[in-house]
Short mmCIF file of C-alpha atoms and ligand atoms in Angstrom, two decimals:
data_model
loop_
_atom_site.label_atom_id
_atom_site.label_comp_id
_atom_site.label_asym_id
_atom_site.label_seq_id
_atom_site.Cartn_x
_atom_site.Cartn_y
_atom_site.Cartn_z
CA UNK G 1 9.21 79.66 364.71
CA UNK G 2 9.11 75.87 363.28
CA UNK G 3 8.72 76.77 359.53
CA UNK G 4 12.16 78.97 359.72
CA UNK G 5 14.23 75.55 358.73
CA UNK G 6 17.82 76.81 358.08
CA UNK G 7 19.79 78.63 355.46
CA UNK G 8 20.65 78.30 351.73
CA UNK G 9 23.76 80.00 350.49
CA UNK G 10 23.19 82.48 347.57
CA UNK G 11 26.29 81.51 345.84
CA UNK G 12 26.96 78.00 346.27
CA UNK G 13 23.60 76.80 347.21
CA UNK G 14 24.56 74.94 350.65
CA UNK G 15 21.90 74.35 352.72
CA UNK G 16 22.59 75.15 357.05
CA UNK G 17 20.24 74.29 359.51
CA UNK G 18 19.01 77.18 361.99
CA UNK G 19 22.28 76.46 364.65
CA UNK G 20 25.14 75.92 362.19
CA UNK G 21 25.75 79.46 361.26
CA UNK G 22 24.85 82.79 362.37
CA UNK G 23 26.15 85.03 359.47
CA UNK G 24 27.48 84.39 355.90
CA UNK G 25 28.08 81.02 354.19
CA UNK G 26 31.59 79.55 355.89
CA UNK G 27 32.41 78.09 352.62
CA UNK G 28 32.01 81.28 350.38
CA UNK G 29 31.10 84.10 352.56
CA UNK G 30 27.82 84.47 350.27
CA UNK G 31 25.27 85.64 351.56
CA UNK G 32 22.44 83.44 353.39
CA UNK G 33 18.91 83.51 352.46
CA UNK G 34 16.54 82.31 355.28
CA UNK G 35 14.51 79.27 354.32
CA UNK G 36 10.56 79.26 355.29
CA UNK G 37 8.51 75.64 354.69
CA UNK G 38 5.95 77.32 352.47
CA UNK G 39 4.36 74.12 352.24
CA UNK G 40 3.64 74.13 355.97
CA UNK G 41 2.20 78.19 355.86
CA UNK G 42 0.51 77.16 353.16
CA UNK G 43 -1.49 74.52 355.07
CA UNK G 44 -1.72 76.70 358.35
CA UNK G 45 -2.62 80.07 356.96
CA UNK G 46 -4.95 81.80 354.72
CA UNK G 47 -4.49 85.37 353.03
CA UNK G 48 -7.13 86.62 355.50
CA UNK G 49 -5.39 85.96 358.30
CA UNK G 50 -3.02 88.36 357.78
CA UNK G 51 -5.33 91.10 355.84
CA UNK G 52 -7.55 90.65 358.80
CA UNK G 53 -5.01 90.96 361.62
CA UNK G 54 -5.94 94.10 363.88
CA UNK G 55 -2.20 94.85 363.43
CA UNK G 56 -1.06 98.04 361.99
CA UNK G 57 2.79 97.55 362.33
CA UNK G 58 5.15 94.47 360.65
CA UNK G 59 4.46 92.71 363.07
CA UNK G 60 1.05 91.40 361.17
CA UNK G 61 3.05 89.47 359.44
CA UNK G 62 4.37 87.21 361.91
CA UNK G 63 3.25 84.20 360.07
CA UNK G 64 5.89 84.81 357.61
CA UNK G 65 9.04 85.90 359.56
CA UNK G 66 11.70 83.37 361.20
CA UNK G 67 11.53 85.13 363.95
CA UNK G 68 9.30 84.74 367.92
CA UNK G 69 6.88 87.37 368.76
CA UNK G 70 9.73 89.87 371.05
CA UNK G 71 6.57 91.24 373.00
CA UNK G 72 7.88 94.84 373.91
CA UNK G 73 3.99 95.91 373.54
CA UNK G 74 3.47 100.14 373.34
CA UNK G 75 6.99 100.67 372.18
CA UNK G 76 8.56 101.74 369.15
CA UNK G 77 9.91 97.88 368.45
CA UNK G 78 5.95 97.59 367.96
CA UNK G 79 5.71 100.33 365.49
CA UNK G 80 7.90 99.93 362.44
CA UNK G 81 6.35 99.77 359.07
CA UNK G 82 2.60 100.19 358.25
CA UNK G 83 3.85 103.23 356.49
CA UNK G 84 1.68 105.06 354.11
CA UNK G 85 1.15 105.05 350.69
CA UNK G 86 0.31 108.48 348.81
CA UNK G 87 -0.87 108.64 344.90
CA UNK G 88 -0.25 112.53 344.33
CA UNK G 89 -2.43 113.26 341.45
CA UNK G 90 0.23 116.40 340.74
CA UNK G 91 3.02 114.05 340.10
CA UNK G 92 1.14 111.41 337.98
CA UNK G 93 0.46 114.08 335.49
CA UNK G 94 3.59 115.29 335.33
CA UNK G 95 5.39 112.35 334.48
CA UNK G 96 2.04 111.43 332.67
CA UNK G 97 1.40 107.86 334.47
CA UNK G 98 -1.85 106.58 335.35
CA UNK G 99 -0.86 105.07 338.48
CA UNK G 100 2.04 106.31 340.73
CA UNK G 101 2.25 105.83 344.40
CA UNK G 102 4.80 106.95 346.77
CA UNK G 103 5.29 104.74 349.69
CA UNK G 104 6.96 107.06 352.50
CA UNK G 105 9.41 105.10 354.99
CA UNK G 106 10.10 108.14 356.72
CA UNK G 107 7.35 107.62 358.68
CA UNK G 108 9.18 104.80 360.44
CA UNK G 109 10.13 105.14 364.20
CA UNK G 110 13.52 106.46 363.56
CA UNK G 111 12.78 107.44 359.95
CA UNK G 112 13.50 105.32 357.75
CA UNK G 113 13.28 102.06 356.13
CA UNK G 114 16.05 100.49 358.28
CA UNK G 115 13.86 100.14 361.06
CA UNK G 116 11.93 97.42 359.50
CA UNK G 117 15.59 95.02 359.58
CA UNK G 118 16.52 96.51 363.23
CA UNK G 119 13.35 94.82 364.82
CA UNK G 120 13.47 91.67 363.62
CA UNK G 121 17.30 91.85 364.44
CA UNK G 122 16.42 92.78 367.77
CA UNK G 123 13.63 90.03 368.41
CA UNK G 124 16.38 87.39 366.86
CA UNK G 125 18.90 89.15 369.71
CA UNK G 126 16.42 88.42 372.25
CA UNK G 127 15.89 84.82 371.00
CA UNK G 128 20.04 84.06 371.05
CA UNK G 129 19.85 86.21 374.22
CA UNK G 130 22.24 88.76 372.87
CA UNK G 131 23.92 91.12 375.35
CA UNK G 132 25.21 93.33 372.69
CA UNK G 133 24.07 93.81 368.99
CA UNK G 134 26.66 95.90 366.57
CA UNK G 135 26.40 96.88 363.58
CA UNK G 136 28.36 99.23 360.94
CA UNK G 137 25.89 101.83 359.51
CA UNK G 138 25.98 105.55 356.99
CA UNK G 139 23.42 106.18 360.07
CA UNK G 140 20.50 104.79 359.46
CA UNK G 141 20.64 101.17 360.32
CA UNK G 142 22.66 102.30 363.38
CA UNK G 143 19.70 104.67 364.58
CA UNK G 144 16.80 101.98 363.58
CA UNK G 145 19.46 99.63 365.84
CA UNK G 146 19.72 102.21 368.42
CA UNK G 147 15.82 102.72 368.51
CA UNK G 148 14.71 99.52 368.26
CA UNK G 149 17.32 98.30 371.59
CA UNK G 150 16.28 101.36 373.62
CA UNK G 151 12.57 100.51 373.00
CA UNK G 152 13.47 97.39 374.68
CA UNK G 153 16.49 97.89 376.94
CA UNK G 154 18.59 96.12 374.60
CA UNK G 155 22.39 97.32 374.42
CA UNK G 156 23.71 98.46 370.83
CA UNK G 157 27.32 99.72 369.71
CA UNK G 158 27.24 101.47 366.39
CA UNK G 159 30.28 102.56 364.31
CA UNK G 160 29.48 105.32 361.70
CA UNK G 161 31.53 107.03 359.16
CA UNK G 162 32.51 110.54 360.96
CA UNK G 163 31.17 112.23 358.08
CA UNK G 164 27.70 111.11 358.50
CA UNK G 165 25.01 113.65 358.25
CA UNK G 166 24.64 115.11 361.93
CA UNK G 167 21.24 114.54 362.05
CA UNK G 168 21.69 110.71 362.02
CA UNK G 169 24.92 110.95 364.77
CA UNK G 170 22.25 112.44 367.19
CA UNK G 171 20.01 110.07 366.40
CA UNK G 172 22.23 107.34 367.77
CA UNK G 173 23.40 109.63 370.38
CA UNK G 174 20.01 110.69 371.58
CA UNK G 175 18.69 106.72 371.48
CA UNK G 176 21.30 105.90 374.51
CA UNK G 177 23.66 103.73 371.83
CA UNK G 178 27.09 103.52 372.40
CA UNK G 179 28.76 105.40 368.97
CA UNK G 180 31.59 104.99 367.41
CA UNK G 181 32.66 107.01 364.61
CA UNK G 182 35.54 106.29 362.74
CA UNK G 183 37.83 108.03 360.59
CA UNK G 184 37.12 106.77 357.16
CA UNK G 185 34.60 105.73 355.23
CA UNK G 186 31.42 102.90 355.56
CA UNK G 187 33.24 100.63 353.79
CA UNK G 188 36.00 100.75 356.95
CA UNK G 189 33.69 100.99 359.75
CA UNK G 190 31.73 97.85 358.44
CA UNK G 191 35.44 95.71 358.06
CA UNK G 192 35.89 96.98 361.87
CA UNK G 193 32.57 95.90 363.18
CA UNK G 194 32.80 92.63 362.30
CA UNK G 195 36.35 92.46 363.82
CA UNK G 196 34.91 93.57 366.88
CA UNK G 197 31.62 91.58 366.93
CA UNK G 198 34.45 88.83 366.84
CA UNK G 199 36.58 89.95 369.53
CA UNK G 200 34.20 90.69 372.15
CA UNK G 201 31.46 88.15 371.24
CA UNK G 202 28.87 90.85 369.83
CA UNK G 203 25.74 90.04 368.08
CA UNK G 204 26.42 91.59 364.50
CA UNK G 205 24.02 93.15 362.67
CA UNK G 206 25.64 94.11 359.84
CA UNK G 207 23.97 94.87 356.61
CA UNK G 208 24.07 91.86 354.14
CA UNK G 209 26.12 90.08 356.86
CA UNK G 210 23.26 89.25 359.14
CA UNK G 211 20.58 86.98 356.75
CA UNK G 212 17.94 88.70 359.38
CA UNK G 213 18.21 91.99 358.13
CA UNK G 214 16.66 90.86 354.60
CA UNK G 215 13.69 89.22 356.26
CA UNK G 216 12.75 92.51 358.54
CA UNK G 217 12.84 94.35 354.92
CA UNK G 218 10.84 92.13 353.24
CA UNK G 219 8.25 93.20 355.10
CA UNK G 220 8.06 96.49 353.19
CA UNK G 221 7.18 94.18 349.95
CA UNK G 222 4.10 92.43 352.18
CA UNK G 223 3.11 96.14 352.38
CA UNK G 224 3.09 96.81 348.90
CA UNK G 225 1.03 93.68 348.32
CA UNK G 226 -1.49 94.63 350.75
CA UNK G 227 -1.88 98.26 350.01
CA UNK G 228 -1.49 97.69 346.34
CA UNK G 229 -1.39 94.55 344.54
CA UNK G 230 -4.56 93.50 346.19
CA UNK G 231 -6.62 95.87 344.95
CA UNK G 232 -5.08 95.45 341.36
CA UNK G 233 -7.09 93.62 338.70
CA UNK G 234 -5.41 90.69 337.24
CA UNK G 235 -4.86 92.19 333.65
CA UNK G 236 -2.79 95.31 335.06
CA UNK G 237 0.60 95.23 333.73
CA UNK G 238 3.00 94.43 336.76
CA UNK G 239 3.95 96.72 339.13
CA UNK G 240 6.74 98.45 338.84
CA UNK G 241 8.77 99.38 342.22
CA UNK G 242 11.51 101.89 341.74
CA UNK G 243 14.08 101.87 345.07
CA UNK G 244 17.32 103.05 345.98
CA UNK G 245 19.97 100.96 346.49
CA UNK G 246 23.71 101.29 348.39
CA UNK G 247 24.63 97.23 349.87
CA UNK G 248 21.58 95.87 347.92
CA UNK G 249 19.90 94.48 350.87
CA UNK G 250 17.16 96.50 350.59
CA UNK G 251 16.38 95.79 347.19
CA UNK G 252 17.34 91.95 348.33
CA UNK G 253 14.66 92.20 350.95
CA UNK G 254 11.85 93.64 349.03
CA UNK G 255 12.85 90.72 346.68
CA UNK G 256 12.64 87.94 349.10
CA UNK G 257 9.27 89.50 350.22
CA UNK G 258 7.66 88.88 346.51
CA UNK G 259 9.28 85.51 346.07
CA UNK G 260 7.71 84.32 349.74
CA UNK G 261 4.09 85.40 349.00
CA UNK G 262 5.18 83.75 345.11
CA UNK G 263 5.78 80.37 346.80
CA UNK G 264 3.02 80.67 349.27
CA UNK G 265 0.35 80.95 346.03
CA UNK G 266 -0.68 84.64 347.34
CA UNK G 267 0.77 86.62 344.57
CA UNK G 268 0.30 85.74 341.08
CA UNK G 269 3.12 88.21 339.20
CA UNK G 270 6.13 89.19 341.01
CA UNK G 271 6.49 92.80 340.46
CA UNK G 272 9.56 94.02 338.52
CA UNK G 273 12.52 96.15 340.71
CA UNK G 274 14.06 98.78 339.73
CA UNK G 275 17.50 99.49 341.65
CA UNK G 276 18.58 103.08 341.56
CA UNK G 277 21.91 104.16 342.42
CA UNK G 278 23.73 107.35 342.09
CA UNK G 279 26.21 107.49 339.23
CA UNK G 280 29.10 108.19 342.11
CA UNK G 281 28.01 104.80 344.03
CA UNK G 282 27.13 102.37 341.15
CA UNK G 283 29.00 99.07 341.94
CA UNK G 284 26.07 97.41 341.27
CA UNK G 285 24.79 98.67 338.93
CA UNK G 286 27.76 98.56 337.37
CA UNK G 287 27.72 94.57 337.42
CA UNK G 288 24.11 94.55 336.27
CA UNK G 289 25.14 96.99 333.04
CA UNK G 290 28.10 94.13 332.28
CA UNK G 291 25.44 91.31 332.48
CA UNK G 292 27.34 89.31 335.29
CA UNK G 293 26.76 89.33 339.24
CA UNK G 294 30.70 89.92 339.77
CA UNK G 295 30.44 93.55 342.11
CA UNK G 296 33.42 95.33 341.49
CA UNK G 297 34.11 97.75 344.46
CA UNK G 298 34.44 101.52 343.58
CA UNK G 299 35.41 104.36 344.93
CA UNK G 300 31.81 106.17 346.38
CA UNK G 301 31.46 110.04 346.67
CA UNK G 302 27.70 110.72 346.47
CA UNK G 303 26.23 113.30 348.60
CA UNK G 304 23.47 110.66 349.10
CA UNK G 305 25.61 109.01 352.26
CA UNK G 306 22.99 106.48 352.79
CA UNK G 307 23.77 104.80 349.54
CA UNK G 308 27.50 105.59 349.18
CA UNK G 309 29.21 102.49 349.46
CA UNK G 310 32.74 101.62 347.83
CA UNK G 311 31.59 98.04 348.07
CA UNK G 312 27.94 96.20 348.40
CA UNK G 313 27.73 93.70 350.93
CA UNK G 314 24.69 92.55 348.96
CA UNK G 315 25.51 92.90 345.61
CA UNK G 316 24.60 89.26 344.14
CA UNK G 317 21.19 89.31 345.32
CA UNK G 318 20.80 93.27 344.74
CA UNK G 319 21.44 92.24 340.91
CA UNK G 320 19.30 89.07 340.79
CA UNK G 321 16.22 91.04 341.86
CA UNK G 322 16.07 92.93 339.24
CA UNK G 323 17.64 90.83 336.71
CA UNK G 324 15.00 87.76 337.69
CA UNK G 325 11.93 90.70 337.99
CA UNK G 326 12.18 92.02 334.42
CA UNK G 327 12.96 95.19 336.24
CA UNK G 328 16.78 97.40 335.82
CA UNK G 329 19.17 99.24 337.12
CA UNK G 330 18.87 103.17 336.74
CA UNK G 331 21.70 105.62 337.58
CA UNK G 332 21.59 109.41 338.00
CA UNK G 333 23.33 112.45 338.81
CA UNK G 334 23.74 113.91 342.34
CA UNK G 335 21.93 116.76 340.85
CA UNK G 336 18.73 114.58 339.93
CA UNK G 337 18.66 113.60 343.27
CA UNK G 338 18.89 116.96 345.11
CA UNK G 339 16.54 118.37 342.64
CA UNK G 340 13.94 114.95 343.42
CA UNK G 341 14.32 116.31 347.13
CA UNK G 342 12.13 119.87 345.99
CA UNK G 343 10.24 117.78 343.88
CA UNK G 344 8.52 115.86 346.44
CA UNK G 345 8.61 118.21 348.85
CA UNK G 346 5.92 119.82 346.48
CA UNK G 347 3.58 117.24 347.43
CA UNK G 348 4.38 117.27 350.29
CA UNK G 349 6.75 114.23 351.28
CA UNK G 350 9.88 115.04 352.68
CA UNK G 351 13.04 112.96 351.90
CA UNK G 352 16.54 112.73 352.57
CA UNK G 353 19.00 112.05 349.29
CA UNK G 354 18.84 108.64 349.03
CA UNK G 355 15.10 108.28 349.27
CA UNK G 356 14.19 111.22 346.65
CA UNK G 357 17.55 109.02 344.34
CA UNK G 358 14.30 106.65 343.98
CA UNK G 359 12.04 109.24 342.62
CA UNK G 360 15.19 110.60 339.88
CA UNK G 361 15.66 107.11 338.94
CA UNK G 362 11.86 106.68 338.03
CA UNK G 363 12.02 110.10 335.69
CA UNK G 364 15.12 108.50 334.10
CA UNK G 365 13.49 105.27 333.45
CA UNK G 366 10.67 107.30 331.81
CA UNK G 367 13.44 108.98 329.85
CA UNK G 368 14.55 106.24 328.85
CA UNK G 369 11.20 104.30 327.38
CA UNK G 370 11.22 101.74 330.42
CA UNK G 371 8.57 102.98 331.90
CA UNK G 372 5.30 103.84 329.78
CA UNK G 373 2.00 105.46 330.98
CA UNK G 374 0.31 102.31 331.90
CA UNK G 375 3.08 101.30 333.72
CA UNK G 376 1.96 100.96 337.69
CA UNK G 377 4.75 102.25 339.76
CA UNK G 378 5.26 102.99 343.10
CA UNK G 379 8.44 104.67 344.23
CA UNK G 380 9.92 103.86 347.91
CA UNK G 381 11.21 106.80 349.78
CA UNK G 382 13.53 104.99 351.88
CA UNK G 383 14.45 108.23 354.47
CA UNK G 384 12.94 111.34 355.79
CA UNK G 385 14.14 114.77 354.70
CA UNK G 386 15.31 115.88 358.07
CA UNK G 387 17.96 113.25 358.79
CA UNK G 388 19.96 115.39 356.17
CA UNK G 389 19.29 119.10 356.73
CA UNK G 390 22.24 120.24 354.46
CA UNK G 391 20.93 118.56 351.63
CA UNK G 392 17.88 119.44 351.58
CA UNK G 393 18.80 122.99 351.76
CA UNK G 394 20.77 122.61 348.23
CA UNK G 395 17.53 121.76 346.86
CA UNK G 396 15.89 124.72 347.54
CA UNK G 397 16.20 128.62 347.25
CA UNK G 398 17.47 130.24 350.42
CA UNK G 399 14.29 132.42 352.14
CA UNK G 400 14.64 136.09 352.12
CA UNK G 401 15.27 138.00 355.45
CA UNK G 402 13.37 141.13 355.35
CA UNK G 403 12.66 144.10 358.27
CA UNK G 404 9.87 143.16 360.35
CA UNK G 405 7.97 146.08 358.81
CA UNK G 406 4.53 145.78 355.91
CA UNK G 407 7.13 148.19 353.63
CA UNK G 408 9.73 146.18 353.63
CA UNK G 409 7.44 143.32 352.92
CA UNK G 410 5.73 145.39 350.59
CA UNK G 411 8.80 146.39 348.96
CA UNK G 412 9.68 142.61 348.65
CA UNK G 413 6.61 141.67 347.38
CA UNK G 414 6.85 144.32 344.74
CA UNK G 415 3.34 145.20 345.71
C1 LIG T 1 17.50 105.94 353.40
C2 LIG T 1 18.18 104.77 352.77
N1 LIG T 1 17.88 104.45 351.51
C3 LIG T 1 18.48 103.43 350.88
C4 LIG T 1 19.44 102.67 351.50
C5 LIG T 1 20.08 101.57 350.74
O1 LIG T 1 19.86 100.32 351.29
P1 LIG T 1 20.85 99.13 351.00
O2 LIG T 1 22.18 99.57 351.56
O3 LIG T 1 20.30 97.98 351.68
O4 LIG T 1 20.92 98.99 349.52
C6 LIG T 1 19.79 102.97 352.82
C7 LIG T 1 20.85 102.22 353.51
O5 LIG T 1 21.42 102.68 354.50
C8 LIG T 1 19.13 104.03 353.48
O6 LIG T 1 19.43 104.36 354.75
#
């Protein structure tokens, strides 16, 4: 793609061209945001023809990615994002806002938001012509990876923290992935994979290691655009997007996403982000709360494994987007997020912990007088429900087991 021209460095502001480097900055290991020539989109490209594309999945936004079309037509690798957006009129009134939506990313291939970074990793793969792509992964970026390769006959290696919900191991297993899980936490597998990738010449993936991964997740914020700021009227107050964060890349991408539309002249107010992390994984929230960008690792126990992460690969840019959006950081309980799990499963979306840690954080920010009634908010649920079974069932009563008779049922009823 000839507008992708090269890399700046997030900390020290070096600018690379596309071939000097394929990960981090070499001078400060900060992380590398991809750089677009806006000037040159700007000239070829008009808002309609993306809104017009007859192009359900990411892959409408083309025009805006620094990656080739990676074909693979009727697979999965053709069907991440274009995930819905709901506006349950039951939840709005119960946190009394006038305009809520919940944008559900378990609707992704494998489930969750990750598979939005995994395809444009795996179109860049094809591009270097990658044998193998790696990456580290709580489970999710290792089963978008997994999904994504298989779609395409691409080989993957994934190293996951033993622990990891089952669910998410036979994802990886299932998808034809070579797994690896190692005995410790994220933190170690992700130190390991990037060993490895070095060793044996592997194309890492790694989240907020790979500058790829945060233009795949951007796309979720040309989404939000579409779907919502589009149809907003200029005098709305800005939206607010409320979305969980473990590395910060997410939160990174989504961030990117605005400021590329932003510099393109397509979007007229950047929306503010809200990063929510559990109050047992807060490292950067923790750096947001001191006013600085210096992430100071911790020791992460959450139940919501997704987002439990001693230290954020991301953290810099997970801080500046909602430092430089007017938005916050929010941190809650493990309970808040089990009990956001039942919560939304009322209406009918089903998440796993760290997408319903979204949903606490927005009832906390409410709480809290950050958020107000005319407020427009959309909350991201970054996973679906069933990649963590054992959570979910915390979050609800156990269902009786009764004789398959009408008395018994009867007699349970108390009818
Ligand atoms: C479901 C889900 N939500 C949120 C996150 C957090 O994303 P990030 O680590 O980029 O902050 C992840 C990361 O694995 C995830 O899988």
């Amino acid at each position: 793609m000839k507008e992708f021209t090269g890399y700046r460095c997030s900390l020290c502001g070096t600018e690379y061209l596309p071939d000097q480097v394929t990960y981090t900055c070499p001078k400060d290991g900060g992380n590398l945001d991809v750089i677009l020539d806006y000037e040159e989109i700007k000239k070829k490209y008009q808002i309609e023809d993306i809104t017009s594309r007859d192009e359900p999945s990411l892959w409408r936004y083309l025009p805006l990615l620094p990656v080739k079309d990676p074909g693979g037509e009727s697979t999965p690798l053709r069907m991440a994002g274009g995930t819905p957006v709901y506006s349950p009129s039951v939840l709005k009134k119960e946190l009394n806002l006038n305009q809520l939506w919940i944008k559900d990313e378990g609707r992704n291939p494998s489930a969750s938001f990750k598979d939005r970074a995994s395809s444009i990793l795996v179109a860049r793969a094809r591009e270097i012509k990658a044998e193998i792509i790696v990456t580290a992964s709580t489970g999710n970026a290792g089963a978008a990876l997994a999904c994504m390769s298989a779609a395409v006959g691409q080989k993957s290696v994934i190293f996951a923290p033993k622990s990891a919900p089952p669910a998410k191991v036979a994802q990886l297993l299932v998808f034809g992935a070579q797994v690896i899980l190692v005995d410790g936490n994220y933190d170690s597998a992700f130190d390991l994979t990037i060993e490895a990738a070095q060793e044996f010449g592997w194309y890492c993936r790694n989240t907020g290691f790979n500058p790829f991964t945060v233009e795949g997740k951007k796309t979720g914020a040309f989404e939000i655009w579409e779907q919502i700021i589009l149809n907003m009227n200029d005098d709305d107050k800005p939206l607010c997007i409320f979305v969980s964060v473990g590395d910060g890349n997410i939160i990174s991408g989504l961030h990117k996403g605005f400021k590329d539309l932003h510099q393109i002249g397509w979007l007229k107010k950047i929306p503010r982000i809200f990063g929510v992390q559990s109050e047992k994984s807060a490292a950067i929230a923790n750096a947001f709360f001191a006013g600085n960008e210096t992430i100071v690792p911790i020791s992460a126990t959450t139940i919501a494994d997704s987002i439990s992460v001693d230290l954020p690969r991301d953290g810099v840019r997970g801080v500046r987007a909602a430092r430089e959006t007017g938005g916050a950081y929010i941190t809650v309980t493990d309970e808040a997020i089990i009990k956001g799990i039942s919560q939304l499963g009322k209406v009918g979306i089903f998440a796993e912990p760290a997408g319903s840690t979204a949903y606490a954080g927005l009832q906390k920010a409410i709480e809290m007088s950050l958020i107000s009634e005319n407020d427009p908010v959309v909350v991201i649920n970054t996973g679906n429900g069933l990649k963590d079974i054992k959570s979910a069932m915390q979050s609800v009563n156990p269902a009786p087991v009764i004789e398959p008779t009408l008395n018994s049922l009867k007699k349970y009823l108390k009818l």
